[in-house]
Each structure stands twice: as structure tokens, then as C-alpha cells.
Coordinates of C-alpha atoms and ligand atoms in Angstrom, one line a residue:
Chain J
M1 CA -24.3 5.2 5.0
P2 CA -23.7 1.5 6.3
Y3 CA -25.5 1.2 3.3
R4 CA -22.5 2.5 1.8
I5 CA -20.0 0.7 3.2
F6 CA -21.8 -2.4 2.8
F7 CA -21.8 -1.2 -1.1
E8 CA -18.7 -1.0 -0.9
S9 CA -17.0 -3.5 1.0
I10 CA -18.5 -6.1 -1.5
A11 CA -16.9 -4.1 -4.5
V12 CA -13.5 -4.6 -2.9
S13 CA -13.3 -8.2 -1.4
R14 CA -15.3 -9.5 -4.6
R15 CA -12.4 -7.6 -6.9
I16 CA -9.6 -9.3 -4.5
L17 CA -11.1 -12.7 -5.1
I18 CA -11.5 -12.1 -8.4
E19 CA -7.3 -11.5 -8.2
L20 CA -6.4 -14.3 -6.2
A21 CA -8.7 -16.8 -8.7
R22 CA -5.8 -15.8 -11.0
M23 CA -3.2 -15.3 -10.0
R24 CA -3.5 -18.8 -8.7
R25 CA -0.1 -19.5 -6.8
S26 CA -0.8 -18.2 -3.8
L27 CA -4.6 -21.0 -4.0
V28 CA -2.9 -24.1 -4.8
F29 CA -0.3 -23.2 -2.1
W30 CA -3.6 -22.0 0.1
V31 CA -5.1 -25.4 -0.7
I32 CA -2.2 -27.4 -1.4
F33 CA -0.3 -27.0 1.4
P34 CA -2.8 -28.1 4.2
T35 CA -3.8 -30.8 2.5
L36 CA -0.5 -33.0 3.0
M37 CA 0.0 -30.9 5.9
L38 CA -3.3 -33.0 7.3
L39 CA -2.9 -36.5 5.5
L40 CA 1.0 -36.1 7.1
F41 CA 0.2 -35.6 10.5
G42 CA -3.2 -37.6 10.3
T43 CA -1.7 -40.3 9.5
M44 CA 0.8 -40.2 10.9
Y45 CA -1.0 -39.6 14.2
A46 CA -3.0 -42.7 13.8
G47 CA -0.8 -45.2 13.4
G48 CA -2.6 -47.1 11.3
K49 CA -4.4 -47.8 14.3
H50 CA -7.1 -45.1 14.4
P51 CA -7.7 -43.3 11.7
G52 CA -11.0 -41.9 12.4
T53 CA -10.0 -40.2 15.8
S54 CA -6.9 -38.6 14.7
F55 CA -7.9 -37.4 11.5
D56 CA -11.0 -34.9 14.0
H57 CA -7.7 -33.7 15.9
T58 CA -5.6 -33.6 13.4
A59 CA -8.0 -31.6 11.2
P60 CA -8.9 -28.2 13.7
G61 CA -5.0 -27.6 13.6
I62 CA -3.9 -28.4 10.2
L63 CA -7.1 -25.4 9.4
V64 CA -5.6 -22.9 11.5
G65 CA -1.9 -23.6 11.3
A66 CA -1.4 -24.0 7.7
A67 CA -4.1 -23.0 5.7
L68 CA -5.3 -19.6 8.2
F69 CA -2.4 -18.5 8.6
F70 CA -1.0 -17.8 5.7
S71 CA -3.9 -17.6 3.7
C72 CA -5.7 -14.3 6.3
L73 CA -2.6 -12.9 7.1
G74 CA 0.4 -13.2 3.9
G75 CA -2.7 -13.0 1.9
T76 CA -3.5 -9.5 3.9
V77 CA 1.0 -8.5 3.8
S78 CA 0.6 -9.2 0.3
T79 CA -2.5 -8.0 -0.9
I80 CA -1.6 -4.0 1.1
A81 CA 1.7 -4.4 -0.6
A82 CA 0.5 -4.9 -4.2
E83 CA -1.6 -2.0 -4.1
R84 CA 0.7 0.0 -2.7
E85 CA 3.6 -1.3 -5.0
R86 CA 1.6 -0.9 -8.4
R87 CA 0.0 2.6 -6.8
T88 CA -3.0 1.2 -6.7
L89 CA -4.3 3.1 -3.8
R90 CA -3.7 6.6 -4.5
R91 CA -6.4 6.1 -7.1
L92 CA -8.5 4.4 -4.1
L93 CA -7.3 7.6 -2.2
L94 CA -8.6 9.4 -5.3
S95 CA -12.2 7.8 -5.0
P96 CA -15.0 8.5 -2.5
L97 CA -13.8 4.8 -1.1
S98 CA -14.5 5.3 2.3
P99 CA -11.9 3.9 4.2
A100 CA -13.8 1.7 7.3
S101 CA -15.3 0.0 3.6
Y102 CA -11.9 -1.2 1.9
F103 CA -10.2 -2.6 5.7
L104 CA -14.3 -4.6 6.0
G105 CA -13.6 -5.1 2.0
I106 CA -9.9 -7.3 2.4
V107 CA -11.6 -9.5 6.3
V108 CA -14.9 -10.0 4.1
A109 CA -12.1 -11.2 1.4
Y110 CA -10.5 -13.4 3.6
L111 CA -13.3 -15.4 5.0
V112 CA -14.8 -16.3 1.6
I113 CA -10.9 -17.5 1.1
A114 CA -11.1 -19.7 5.4
L115 CA -14.8 -21.1 4.8
A116 CA -13.3 -22.3 1.4
Q117 CA -10.5 -23.4 3.4
T118 CA -12.4 -25.2 6.1
V119 CA -14.8 -27.0 3.9
I120 CA -11.7 -28.6 2.0
V121 CA -9.3 -29.1 5.8
Y122 CA -12.6 -31.0 7.5
G123 CA -14.0 -31.8 4.0
I124 CA -10.2 -34.5 3.5
A125 CA -10.8 -34.8 7.3
L126 CA -14.4 -36.8 6.9
G127 CA -12.6 -38.0 3.7
F128 CA -10.7 -40.3 6.4
G129 CA -12.3 -40.5 8.3
G130 CA -12.4 -38.6 10.7
H131 CA -15.7 -36.9 12.7
F132 CA -17.1 -33.8 13.1
Q133 CA -19.1 -33.2 16.9
G134 CA -19.8 -30.0 18.5
N135 CA -21.7 -27.2 18.2
W136 CA -21.1 -25.5 14.5
L137 CA -21.6 -22.3 14.8
L138 CA -19.0 -22.1 17.9
G139 CA -16.6 -23.4 16.1
L140 CA -17.1 -21.3 13.4
A141 CA -16.7 -18.2 15.4
I142 CA -13.7 -19.4 16.7
I143 CA -13.0 -19.1 13.0
G144 CA -13.7 -16.1 12.7
L145 CA -12.4 -14.7 15.7
C146 CA -9.4 -16.0 14.2
V147 CA -9.6 -14.7 10.3
F148 CA -10.0 -11.2 12.6
S149 CA -6.4 -11.8 14.4
Y150 CA -4.4 -13.2 11.3
V151 CA -6.7 -10.0 9.6
G152 CA -5.1 -7.7 11.7
L153 CA -2.0 -8.5 12.1
G154 CA -1.7 -9.0 7.9
F155 CA -2.8 -4.9 8.5
F156 CA 0.1 -4.2 11.0
F157 CA 2.6 -6.2 9.1
G158 CA 1.5 -4.6 5.8
A159 CA 0.9 -1.2 6.5
R160 CA 4.1 -0.9 9.3
F161 CA 7.4 -3.0 6.6
A162 CA 5.6 -4.2 3.7
R163 CA 6.4 -1.4 1.1
R164 CA 7.5 -4.6 -1.2
T165 CA 6.1 -8.1 -1.0
E166 CA 8.8 -9.8 -0.1
D167 CA 9.6 -6.9 2.7
V168 CA 7.7 -9.0 4.6
N169 CA 7.4 -12.5 4.1
G170 CA 10.8 -13.5 5.9
P171 CA 10.2 -11.7 9.1
V172 CA 6.6 -13.4 9.1
A173 CA 7.7 -17.0 8.7
S174 CA 10.6 -17.0 11.0
F175 CA 8.5 -15.2 14.2
G176 CA 4.9 -16.9 12.8
V177 CA 6.3 -20.2 12.2
P178 CA 8.1 -21.1 15.8
L179 CA 4.2 -19.7 16.7
L180 CA 2.3 -22.2 15.4
V181 CA 3.8 -25.6 16.4
L182 CA 4.3 -23.7 20.0
G183 CA 0.6 -23.5 19.4
G184 CA 0.0 -27.2 19.1
T185 CA -0.5 -26.8 14.8
F186 CA 1.4 -29.5 14.5
F187 CA 2.1 -31.9 17.3
P188 CA -0.3 -32.2 20.5
V189 CA 0.3 -29.5 23.2
A190 CA 0.9 -33.3 25.1
L191 CA 4.1 -32.7 24.2
L192 CA 5.1 -29.6 25.7
P193 CA 7.1 -29.6 29.0
E194 CA 6.4 -26.9 31.6
N195 CA 8.1 -24.9 31.1
L196 CA 7.3 -23.9 27.8
L197 CA 3.3 -24.9 27.9
M198 CA 3.7 -21.9 30.1
L199 CA 5.2 -19.7 26.6
A200 CA 2.4 -21.3 25.2
Q201 CA -0.5 -19.5 26.9
A202 CA 0.9 -16.9 25.5
D203 CA 0.6 -17.6 21.9
P204 CA -2.8 -17.2 20.4
V205 CA -1.9 -19.5 17.7
F206 CA -1.8 -22.4 21.0
H207 CA -6.2 -20.8 22.5
M208 CA -7.1 -21.0 18.5
N209 CA -6.0 -24.7 18.3
Q210 CA -7.1 -25.5 22.0
A211 CA -10.8 -23.4 21.2
L212 CA -11.4 -24.8 18.1
K213 CA -10.5 -28.8 19.2
G214 CA -12.2 -28.9 22.1
V215 CA -15.2 -27.0 20.3
W216 CA -15.3 -29.4 17.0
A217 CA -13.4 -32.6 18.2
E218 CA -13.8 -33.2 21.6
G219 CA -17.3 -31.5 21.8
K220 CA -16.7 -29.0 24.3
T221 CA -18.9 -26.3 24.7
L222 CA -18.8 -22.2 24.6
V223 CA -18.3 -22.5 28.9
E224 CA -15.7 -25.5 28.2
V225 CA -13.3 -22.8 25.7
L226 CA -14.4 -19.9 27.1
P227 CA -11.3 -18.7 28.6
N228 CA -9.4 -19.3 25.5
L229 CA -12.8 -17.8 23.8
M230 CA -11.8 -14.9 26.0
F231 CA -7.7 -15.0 25.1
L232 CA -8.4 -14.9 21.7
A233 CA -11.3 -12.2 21.2
G234 CA -8.8 -9.5 23.0
F235 CA -6.0 -10.6 20.9
A236 CA -8.5 -10.4 17.8
V237 CA -9.9 -6.8 19.3
L238 CA -6.0 -6.3 19.3
A239 CA -5.0 -7.6 15.8
L240 CA -7.9 -5.2 14.6
W241 CA -7.1 -2.3 17.2
L242 CA -3.5 -2.4 15.7
G243 CA -4.6 -2.9 12.1
I244 CA -6.5 0.3 11.8
R245 CA -4.8 2.0 13.5
S246 CA -1.2 1.1 10.8
Y247 CA -3.7 1.6 8.1
R248 CA -4.8 5.1 9.1
A249 CA -0.2 5.9 9.7
M250 CA 0.2 4.5 6.3
L251 CA -3.1 6.5 4.2
S252 CA -1.7 9.4 5.4
Q253 CA 2.0 8.2 4.3
E254 CA 0.8 7.5 0.8
K255 CA -1.6 10.2 0.4
S256 CA 2.2 12.5 1.2
A257 CA 4.3 10.8 -1.3
Chain P
M1 CA -18.3 29.4 -14.3
N2 CA -14.7 28.0 -14.7
I3 CA -13.9 24.7 -13.4
L4 CA -11.7 25.8 -11.8
E5 CA -9.6 28.4 -9.8
I6 CA -6.0 28.3 -8.2
R7 CA -5.0 31.3 -6.7
G8 CA -2.4 32.5 -4.6
V9 CA -0.9 28.6 -4.0
N10 CA 2.1 27.9 -1.9
K11 CA 3.7 25.6 -1.3
S12 CA 6.9 23.7 0.6
F13 CA 9.1 20.3 1.4
D14 CA 11.5 20.9 3.9
G15 CA 11.8 24.4 3.2
K16 CA 12.1 24.4 -0.2
L17 CA 9.7 26.1 -2.2
V18 CA 7.9 24.5 -4.3
L19 CA 4.5 26.4 -5.0
D20 CA 5.3 30.2 -4.9
G21 CA 2.1 31.8 -5.7
L22 CA 0.6 29.4 -8.4
S23 CA -2.5 31.6 -9.8
F24 CA -4.5 29.5 -12.9
S25 CA -8.2 28.8 -13.5
V26 CA -9.6 25.7 -16.6
A27 CA -13.1 27.2 -17.9
P28 CA -15.2 24.5 -19.5
G29 CA -14.0 23.2 -23.3
E30 CA -11.0 23.9 -22.1
I31 CA -7.5 21.7 -22.4
Y32 CA -5.4 24.4 -20.1
G33 CA -1.8 22.4 -20.5
L34 CA 0.5 23.0 -17.8
L35 CA 4.7 23.0 -18.7
G36 CA 7.2 23.3 -17.2
P37 CA 9.8 21.2 -16.4
N38 CA 10.3 18.3 -14.3
G39 CA 10.7 19.1 -10.7
S40 CA 9.1 22.4 -12.0
G41 CA 5.9 21.0 -9.2
K42 CA 3.3 20.2 -11.4
T43 CA 2.6 16.4 -10.3
T44 CA 2.6 18.5 -6.7
T45 CA -0.3 20.5 -7.7
I46 CA -2.2 18.1 -8.6
N47 CA -2.2 16.6 -5.9
I48 CA -3.2 19.4 -3.7
L49 CA -5.9 19.8 -6.9
C50 CA -6.9 15.9 -5.8
S51 CA -6.6 17.0 -2.1
L52 CA -4.0 14.4 -1.4
L53 CA -2.0 17.1 -0.3
A54 CA -2.0 20.4 1.8
A55 CA -1.5 23.6 0.4
D56 CA 1.1 25.7 2.7
S57 CA -2.1 28.9 1.4
G58 CA -3.3 29.8 -1.5
T59 CA -7.2 28.6 -2.7
T60 CA -9.0 25.9 -5.0
R61 CA -11.7 25.2 -6.1
V62 CA -13.8 23.5 -8.8
M63 CA -16.6 24.1 -9.6
G64 CA -17.1 26.0 -6.6
T65 CA -16.0 23.9 -4.3
D66 CA -13.6 23.3 -1.6
S67 CA -12.9 20.3 -0.6
G68 CA -14.5 17.2 0.2
D69 CA -16.5 13.6 -1.6
E70 CA -18.4 16.1 -4.3
R71 CA -15.2 16.9 -5.1
K72 CA -13.4 14.2 -5.6
R73 CA -16.9 12.7 -7.8
L74 CA -15.9 16.4 -10.1
I75 CA -12.8 15.2 -10.7
G76 CA -10.9 12.4 -12.9
F77 CA -7.4 11.9 -12.2
A78 CA -5.4 9.8 -14.6
P79 CA -1.9 9.7 -12.6
Q80 CA 1.3 9.6 -14.1
E81 CA 1.8 6.0 -13.1
I82 CA -0.3 3.5 -14.7
S83 CA -2.3 2.9 -11.5
I84 CA -4.7 -0.1 -11.9
Y85 CA -5.5 -3.6 -11.6
R86 CA -3.0 -5.2 -13.7
D87 CA -4.4 -8.4 -12.7
L88 CA -8.3 -7.9 -13.9
T89 CA -9.4 -6.7 -17.6
C90 CA -10.1 -3.8 -18.1
A91 CA -13.9 -4.0 -18.2
E92 CA -13.3 -5.3 -14.7
N93 CA -11.0 -2.6 -13.5
L94 CA -13.8 0.0 -15.1
D95 CA -16.7 -2.0 -13.2
F96 CA -14.5 -2.4 -10.1
F97 CA -13.8 2.1 -10.1
S98 CA -17.3 2.4 -10.9
R99 CA -19.1 0.1 -8.1
L100 CA -16.2 2.9 -5.5
Y101 CA -18.4 5.8 -7.1
G102 CA -22.0 4.6 -6.4
L103 CA -23.3 4.2 -9.8
S104 CA -26.2 1.2 -10.1
S105 CA -25.4 -2.3 -11.7
Q106 CA -28.1 -0.4 -14.5
Q107 CA -25.3 2.2 -14.5
R108 CA -22.4 -0.3 -14.9
R109 CA -22.7 -1.8 -17.4
E110 CA -23.6 1.6 -19.9
R111 CA -20.3 3.2 -18.4
V112 CA -18.4 0.3 -19.0
S113 CA -19.2 -0.8 -22.4
E114 CA -19.7 3.3 -23.1
L115 CA -16.2 4.2 -22.4
I116 CA -14.3 0.9 -23.8
E117 CA -16.0 2.4 -27.1
A118 CA -15.0 5.6 -26.2
F119 CA -11.4 4.5 -26.4
H120 CA -11.0 1.6 -28.1
L121 CA -10.0 -0.6 -26.0
G122 CA -13.1 -2.7 -27.6
E123 CA -10.7 -6.2 -28.4
Y124 CA -9.1 -5.7 -25.3
A125 CA -11.9 -5.6 -22.7
N126 CA -11.3 -8.6 -21.5
T127 CA -6.9 -9.2 -21.8
C128 CA -6.3 -8.2 -17.8
V129 CA -4.0 -5.1 -18.4
G130 CA -0.9 -6.7 -16.9
N131 CA -0.7 -8.2 -20.6
L132 CA -0.9 -5.2 -22.5
S133 CA 1.4 -3.2 -23.5
G134 CA 2.7 0.5 -22.4
G135 CA 0.2 1.9 -25.0
W136 CA -3.2 0.7 -24.3
Q137 CA -2.6 0.4 -20.3
R138 CA -2.2 4.2 -20.3
R139 CA -5.8 4.2 -22.4
I140 CA -7.8 2.4 -19.4
N141 CA -5.6 4.3 -16.7
I142 CA -6.8 7.2 -18.9
A143 CA -11.2 5.8 -19.3
V144 CA -10.5 4.4 -15.3
A145 CA -10.5 7.9 -13.6
Q146 CA -13.9 9.1 -16.1
V147 CA -16.0 6.4 -14.7
H148 CA -18.1 9.1 -13.1
A149 CA -18.3 10.9 -15.8
P150 CA -15.6 14.2 -13.8
R151 CA -16.6 17.7 -14.9
L152 CA -12.8 17.9 -15.4
L153 CA -10.2 15.4 -15.7
I154 CA -6.4 15.5 -15.3
L155 CA -3.6 14.4 -16.6
D156 CA -0.2 14.0 -15.7
E157 CA 1.7 13.5 -18.4
P158 CA -0.5 11.2 -20.6
T159 CA 2.8 10.2 -22.8
A160 CA 5.3 9.8 -21.1
G161 CA 7.5 7.4 -21.9
L162 CA 5.5 5.9 -25.0
D163 CA 7.0 5.5 -28.0
I164 CA 5.8 8.2 -30.7
E165 CA 3.2 5.8 -32.2
A166 CA 1.0 5.3 -29.0
R167 CA 1.0 9.2 -28.4
H168 CA 0.3 10.4 -31.8
E169 CA -3.3 7.3 -30.5
L170 CA -3.2 8.8 -27.0
W171 CA -3.3 12.7 -28.3
Q172 CA -5.7 11.6 -30.9
L173 CA -8.0 10.0 -28.2
I174 CA -6.7 13.3 -26.1
Q175 CA -9.2 15.4 -29.0
R176 CA -11.9 13.2 -29.0
L177 CA -12.3 13.9 -24.5
H178 CA -11.8 17.3 -25.2
Q179 CA -15.1 17.7 -27.3
S180 CA -17.0 16.0 -25.9
G181 CA -16.9 19.7 -23.3
I182 CA -15.3 18.2 -20.3
G183 CA -12.0 20.8 -19.1
I184 CA -9.0 18.7 -19.1
L185 CA -6.0 19.8 -16.8
L186 CA -3.5 18.3 -18.2
T187 CA 0.4 18.3 -17.9
T188 CA 3.8 18.0 -19.3
H189 CA 6.9 18.5 -20.7
H190 CA 6.4 18.2 -24.1
L191 CA 6.1 20.9 -26.3
E192 CA 4.7 19.1 -28.5
E193 CA 1.7 18.2 -27.1
A194 CA 1.0 21.7 -25.8
E195 CA 1.0 23.0 -29.0
L196 CA -1.0 20.4 -30.9
L197 CA -3.3 19.6 -27.3
C198 CA -3.9 22.7 -25.5
S199 CA -6.0 26.2 -26.1
R200 CA -4.7 27.3 -23.3
I201 CA -0.6 27.0 -22.4
G202 CA 0.3 28.4 -19.0
I203 CA 4.3 28.1 -18.3
V204 CA 5.8 27.1 -14.9
R205 CA 8.6 29.0 -14.0
N206 CA 9.8 29.5 -10.1
G207 CA 6.5 27.3 -8.7
H208 CA 4.8 29.9 -10.3
I209 CA 3.2 30.3 -13.9
A210 CA 5.3 33.4 -15.7
R211 CA 3.8 33.7 -18.8
E212 CA 0.4 31.7 -20.3
G213 CA -2.3 32.3 -22.9
T214 CA -3.1 31.1 -25.8
L215 CA -1.2 29.2 -28.4
A216 CA -1.0 32.5 -30.9
E217 CA -1.2 35.1 -27.7
L218 CA 2.2 33.7 -26.3
R219 CA 3.3 34.4 -30.5
D220 CA 2.6 37.2 -29.5
S221 CA 4.6 37.9 -26.2
I222 CA 7.7 37.6 -28.0
P223 CA 8.3 40.4 -29.8
A224 CA 9.4 38.1 -33.7
Q225 CA 7.1 37.1 -36.3
Q226 CA 9.3 34.8 -37.8
L227 CA 13.1 33.0 -37.7
A228 CA 15.6 33.1 -39.8
M229 CA 18.7 30.0 -39.7
V230 CA 21.3 31.7 -41.2
E231 CA 25.0 29.8 -41.9
A232 CA 27.8 31.1 -42.8
G233 CA 31.7 30.8 -42.9
D234 CA 32.0 34.2 -41.4
E235 CA 28.8 33.9 -38.1
E236 CA 29.8 37.0 -36.5
A237 CA 29.1 39.1 -39.7
V238 CA 25.5 37.6 -40.0
S239 CA 24.5 38.6 -35.8
A240 CA 26.1 41.7 -37.0
R241 CA 24.2 42.7 -39.7
A242 CA 21.6 41.5 -38.0
R243 CA 21.0 43.7 -34.8
E244 CA 22.3 46.5 -37.1
H245 CA 18.2 45.4 -38.8
G246 CA 17.5 45.5 -34.3
W247 CA 16.9 42.6 -34.9
E248 CA 17.2 39.7 -31.8
V249 CA 20.2 37.0 -32.1
R250 CA 19.7 33.2 -30.3
R251 CA 21.9 30.6 -29.7
Y252 CA 20.1 27.3 -29.6
G253 CA 21.6 25.0 -29.3
G254 CA 24.9 26.6 -31.1
K255 CA 23.4 27.9 -34.3
P256 CA 22.0 32.1 -34.4
T257 CA 19.2 31.9 -34.8
L258 CA 17.6 35.9 -35.8
W259 CA 14.2 37.1 -34.7
L260 CA 12.9 38.5 -37.7
P261 CA 10.3 42.2 -36.7
R262 CA 7.5 40.5 -39.3
I263 CA 6.8 37.8 -42.2
F264 CA 10.6 38.2 -44.6
S265 CA 10.7 36.3 -48.0
L266 CA 13.8 34.4 -48.6
A267 CA 14.3 36.5 -51.0
E268 CA 14.5 39.4 -49.1
L269 CA 16.8 37.7 -46.2
V270 CA 19.2 37.3 -48.9
E271 CA 19.5 40.7 -49.8
V272 CA 19.3 41.6 -46.7
F273 CA 22.9 40.1 -46.2
A274 CA 24.1 40.5 -49.4
G275 CA 28.1 40.5 -49.1
I276 CA 28.5 38.0 -46.8
S277 CA 29.1 34.7 -48.5
V278 CA 26.3 33.2 -46.7
T279 CA 26.6 29.4 -47.3
S280 CA 23.1 27.7 -46.2
M281 CA 19.3 29.9 -45.2
A282 CA 15.8 29.3 -44.2
L283 CA 12.9 30.3 -42.3
K284 CA 10.5 29.2 -39.4
P285 CA 7.3 29.6 -37.7
V286 CA 8.1 31.0 -33.8
G287 CA 7.2 27.4 -31.6
L288 CA 6.6 27.2 -28.3
E289 CA 9.9 25.6 -27.6
H290 CA 11.7 28.8 -28.7
I291 CA 8.9 31.6 -26.0
Y292 CA 9.4 28.4 -23.5
L293 CA 13.5 29.0 -23.9
E294 CA 13.4 32.5 -23.8
V295 CA 10.5 32.3 -20.3
T296 CA 12.7 30.2 -18.6
G297 CA 15.6 32.1 -19.7
A298 CA 17.3 28.6 -20.4
G299 CA 18.9 27.0 -23.2
Y300 CA 19.9 29.6 -25.0
T301 CA 22.9 32.1 -25.3
V302 CA 23.1 35.2 -27.1
Ligands
ADP401 N1 6.3 14.3 -1.0 C1 7.3 15.1 -1.3 N2 8.5 15.5 -0.5 C2 9.3 16.0 -0.2 N3 9.9 16.7 -1.8 C3 8.9 16.5 -2.5 C4 7.5 15.8 -2.3 N4 6.9 15.4 -3.7 C5 7.2 16.6 -4.3 N5 8.6 17.6 -4.0 C6 9.7 17.9 -5.2 O1 8.8 19.1 -5.1 C7 9.7 19.2 -6.3 C8 8.9 19.4 -7.3 O2 8.0 17.7 -7.5 P1 7.1 17.6 -8.6 O3 5.4 18.2 -8.8 O4 6.4 16.2 -8.6 O5 7.6 17.8 -10.1 P2 7.2 18.0 -12.1 O6 5.6 17.4 -11.5 O7 6.6 18.9 -12.4 O8 8.1 17.0 -12.4 C9 10.1 18.4 -6.9 O9 12.3 18.9 -6.4 C10 10.5 17.3 -5.8 O10 11.4 17.1 -5.3
MG402 MG1 5.4 15.0 -12.3

């Protein structure tokens, strides 16, 4: 049984990656957008004086907000919406593919994408004089939690609301992008006034940024980022739970459609 | 053992009865045609067979199994809508679905090339499905249903929306599949298709099989061996003369058509209508169309 789930989820993620590689449009967006944002904000904060430290501190936010948000959340939503729109979901229901494998397959596909984006963003940051410090494993674990949160939410929005891809891009952007800004993706949270800072505590993106910045830019240890990590882990569990629930509801709805 | 057994299936949607005691069976090596107008519950029947829907009552058995994973492996279903990945090539679609059925990489390679061969897909094996014409998409849609070598292949309106050429090609393909010995359940509202492909036909009416049999048996089920179309200035005189001989008269689309109880020659017919100024006369075999209209009680006036 575990072997079967493994085999099936690899089949699903492989398929999604082939499709993405072939469509290119989203891949280009997922590479170009974070690259340009990183160059722009990195150079802006450097002010020509400290390009190195500036790129250290810009990279985590760009990765979490400009890269993973659009790939792992937006991508999951479109993957699911396309699966319904093109009726392939029904076909999957006819096969012995277990729902768990399908869910896992999507998570794995976007983990791969996330890893590639991490390499690109940090490659560029290092190329512009940024330094990489801290525990890389801990950083990867934080990125993993970000991916789980985003993919879980992607399932929630995709399964619950997206009959077509266009249905959901608007709402996700209109609530998502403000959360990105509030979470310190593009501007340091030091700029936030007291009341907004309080509000930011409830924003998962804030904790993603704080944790990753803490570990990879400031060399913080597990204990130092533990509060952010705890919040993030809790949120990831919540997002996955919501995702799985909506996904189940979608499956039974799809059966009778 | 029958490949498929359906007994007394009932299903209603929002209080509207769609299937009302539907029963039929499919034997090995048979193409069973479920024939009925749009909305008569054909797709609903299939959805129940594939466990996508639950019947309100009744039983469905595939090779004796009730439900579950085992049954999924016995059925191959090609839905009416093209439901494969447009951004994958034909070969990639086949490979992906064979992975879901747990085929090893060796088995997958073999199966994919077998299917590409059987469906004459060679030329397009590495073309993305989205770039193919409707007819080729249908083909690959059916091929995907066969990756796991099912015992029962279900084709829901396999040629709906195709042009004549693509339809004929697909008919040939289905006949070839049939020769491989699997059972096929095919739904259609296309009479010519059922007539050409099916070894047995069930006509669905009011949620159950109103009449069933081989084409020959269905022909025998109405008291006509042959049909005659007789055009004359005075149609009433023609009908009256036919009734004198005890023949049924039907009007399919307005023109009187006579049911002849045996095979007549044109000369005999001319004799029967002596004295009436007939402008044209033609003899025609009884077709599925006429049986179908008789069963559904629609499409003709007496
Ligand atoms: N999920 C559903 N909910 C409500 N009504 C349905 C549903 N599926 C089918 N129906 C109704 O059941 C009837 C039979 O539909 P269907 O099985 O698709 O017919 P066919 O395939 O013979 O054209 C139609 O009147 C259709 O509107
Ligand atoms: Mg139908």
C-alpha cells in the first residue's frame, strides 16, 4: 500500500511537471517575476552602498511572496481547475488511483518547482554579492512548510470555488497580494506602524518571511525562530486540512456531476 | 458467465425517475448497443456501472463482482467527452494512465506500443493531444480506456459530433476491437451505428429496455418483412387498398409507408395497386429505424 501510493504520486507529479514544462507560460512567469522583483528590490535597498546584505535580506521575501505564492498556490488552483474543466478528474476517479496519491502527487510536483525557484532566487542573490548563512536544512524545512500551506490553500480555493481557472485568480490576487505586502515580502516589516505590526502577526506570510530571513539571512537557530515556525506549522496543518476537506467534497460532487 | 449483468436498476434525480427497472446483460465477445434518445438515461446507466453514481436499487455485476477496486480494473470506460490531457502526447497519456493501473515499466512500454499500433496512432504518438483533430482525439480517448486490458469496454456515444469520415474510421476501429474478444457496451442515439456495429441491441424507453435482441430478432418483432413506399395523387386510395389487404400503414415524415407481411416483387405490388394512378413505387428492407420508431411510439402517424 505505501509502495502503491508512492508509485502513484510519482506518476501524478511527473505528469504535472511535463504539462508545466510544455505550457511554459506559467514557468516563465514563475521565473521572470521573482527574478525581476529580486533585482529591483535588492538594488533599491542597497542604495548603491551595501549590495551584499541587501540581497541577503531581499531574497527570502521574494522567494516566499513573489515565487512560491504564485507557483504553489496559483499553480495548484489552476491544476485542479484544469482537471475539472477538461473532465480528466472523472477519468482519474474511474482508475484505481487513490485520492491520497493524487493529493500527494500535487504536493510533490510543487515541492520540485519550489526547490527550483529557491535555487534560482538564491543563485541570483549570491551572484549579486549576497551571503548565504545559517542552517540550510532548517531553511529548507521552512520552505517545505510554505509549500504545504500554499498547496493546501490552493486545493481549498481550487476545489471549492474554481470551476474555471479565471474564477479564482482575481479573488486570490485581491486578498493574497495585500497579505504578501503586510507580511514583509517587498518592504521590511520595520516600516510597519505598531497597529499594522500587530495585524501582521496573524498573517502566515509574515511568519514565513521572518523565519526564512532569520535563518538564511541572519543565521538564527531553530530556537530563535521557533515561534514563527510553530505558527507556520500550525497554519500548514490547517491549510492542508482545509485542502483535503474541500478536495473530498469536490470528488463526491464530481462523481454525480 | 456474462461479463455484465444489470438487474432491476432504479435511479431518480430530484424525484424524476430516470431508470425504472433497467435490466440487461452483455456476454463475452458481444457488442451490446444501448439505443435511446438523448436524456433516456444511457450515461446514467454507465455512471452507475462505473461506481460514479449509486443506484437507488437493483444490482450491477461485472464478471460477478459488485464494486470496488477489482471492478475498476475490469472496466474500461471512454466517456462521451474527450477526457485526456491535452498538453501530453498520445504516448504520454497512455503511459500516465497505465501507471495508475500499476503496470511495470516493461509492461507499460509493451502496452503503449500495442495500443498505438492497434489504434493506428503511430504517426501522432508524439503529438500533443490538443493539436489533434476531433476524430483522433476520440481514438486516443478510447485507447486510454484500454491501458489495463479490461474485460468490458464501455463506449459512451463514441462518434457523437464527428464528421462522416472520422465516424466511419472509428466504426472500423470498434469492429477490430471486437475481434479481440472483449465485451463492449456501446451507447448511441445513432441508428446506423447500432445497426452496423452491435451484435445485440437494447432499445431504452421510459427507463427500461423496451425491446431487445439481434437485428434479425428485432426485425421479427414487428409484423413486417418489407416496406413499400407508394406515391400517388390520391394517397387515401393507396392507404385504403393496403388496408383491404390487411397491411399496416405508417407515415414516417408524412409519406405513407406500407408494412408488407412477406417479401413482394415490384410486379406483384403494381398489380395490387392496379386502377390507382401511382407515380412511384419502391421496396425497402425493414430497418432498425422502423423498429425503433415502433418501440418509442414516436416519429410516425397512423
Ligand atoms: N447528476 C444529475 N442530476 C440531475 N439530473 C440528472 C443528472 N444526471 C442526469 N440527469 C438527468 O437524467 C436524465 C438522463 O440523462 P443521461 O443519462 O445523461 O441521458 P443520455 O445519456 O441517455 O442522453 C436526463 O433527463 C438528465 O437531465
Ligand atoms: Mg449521454
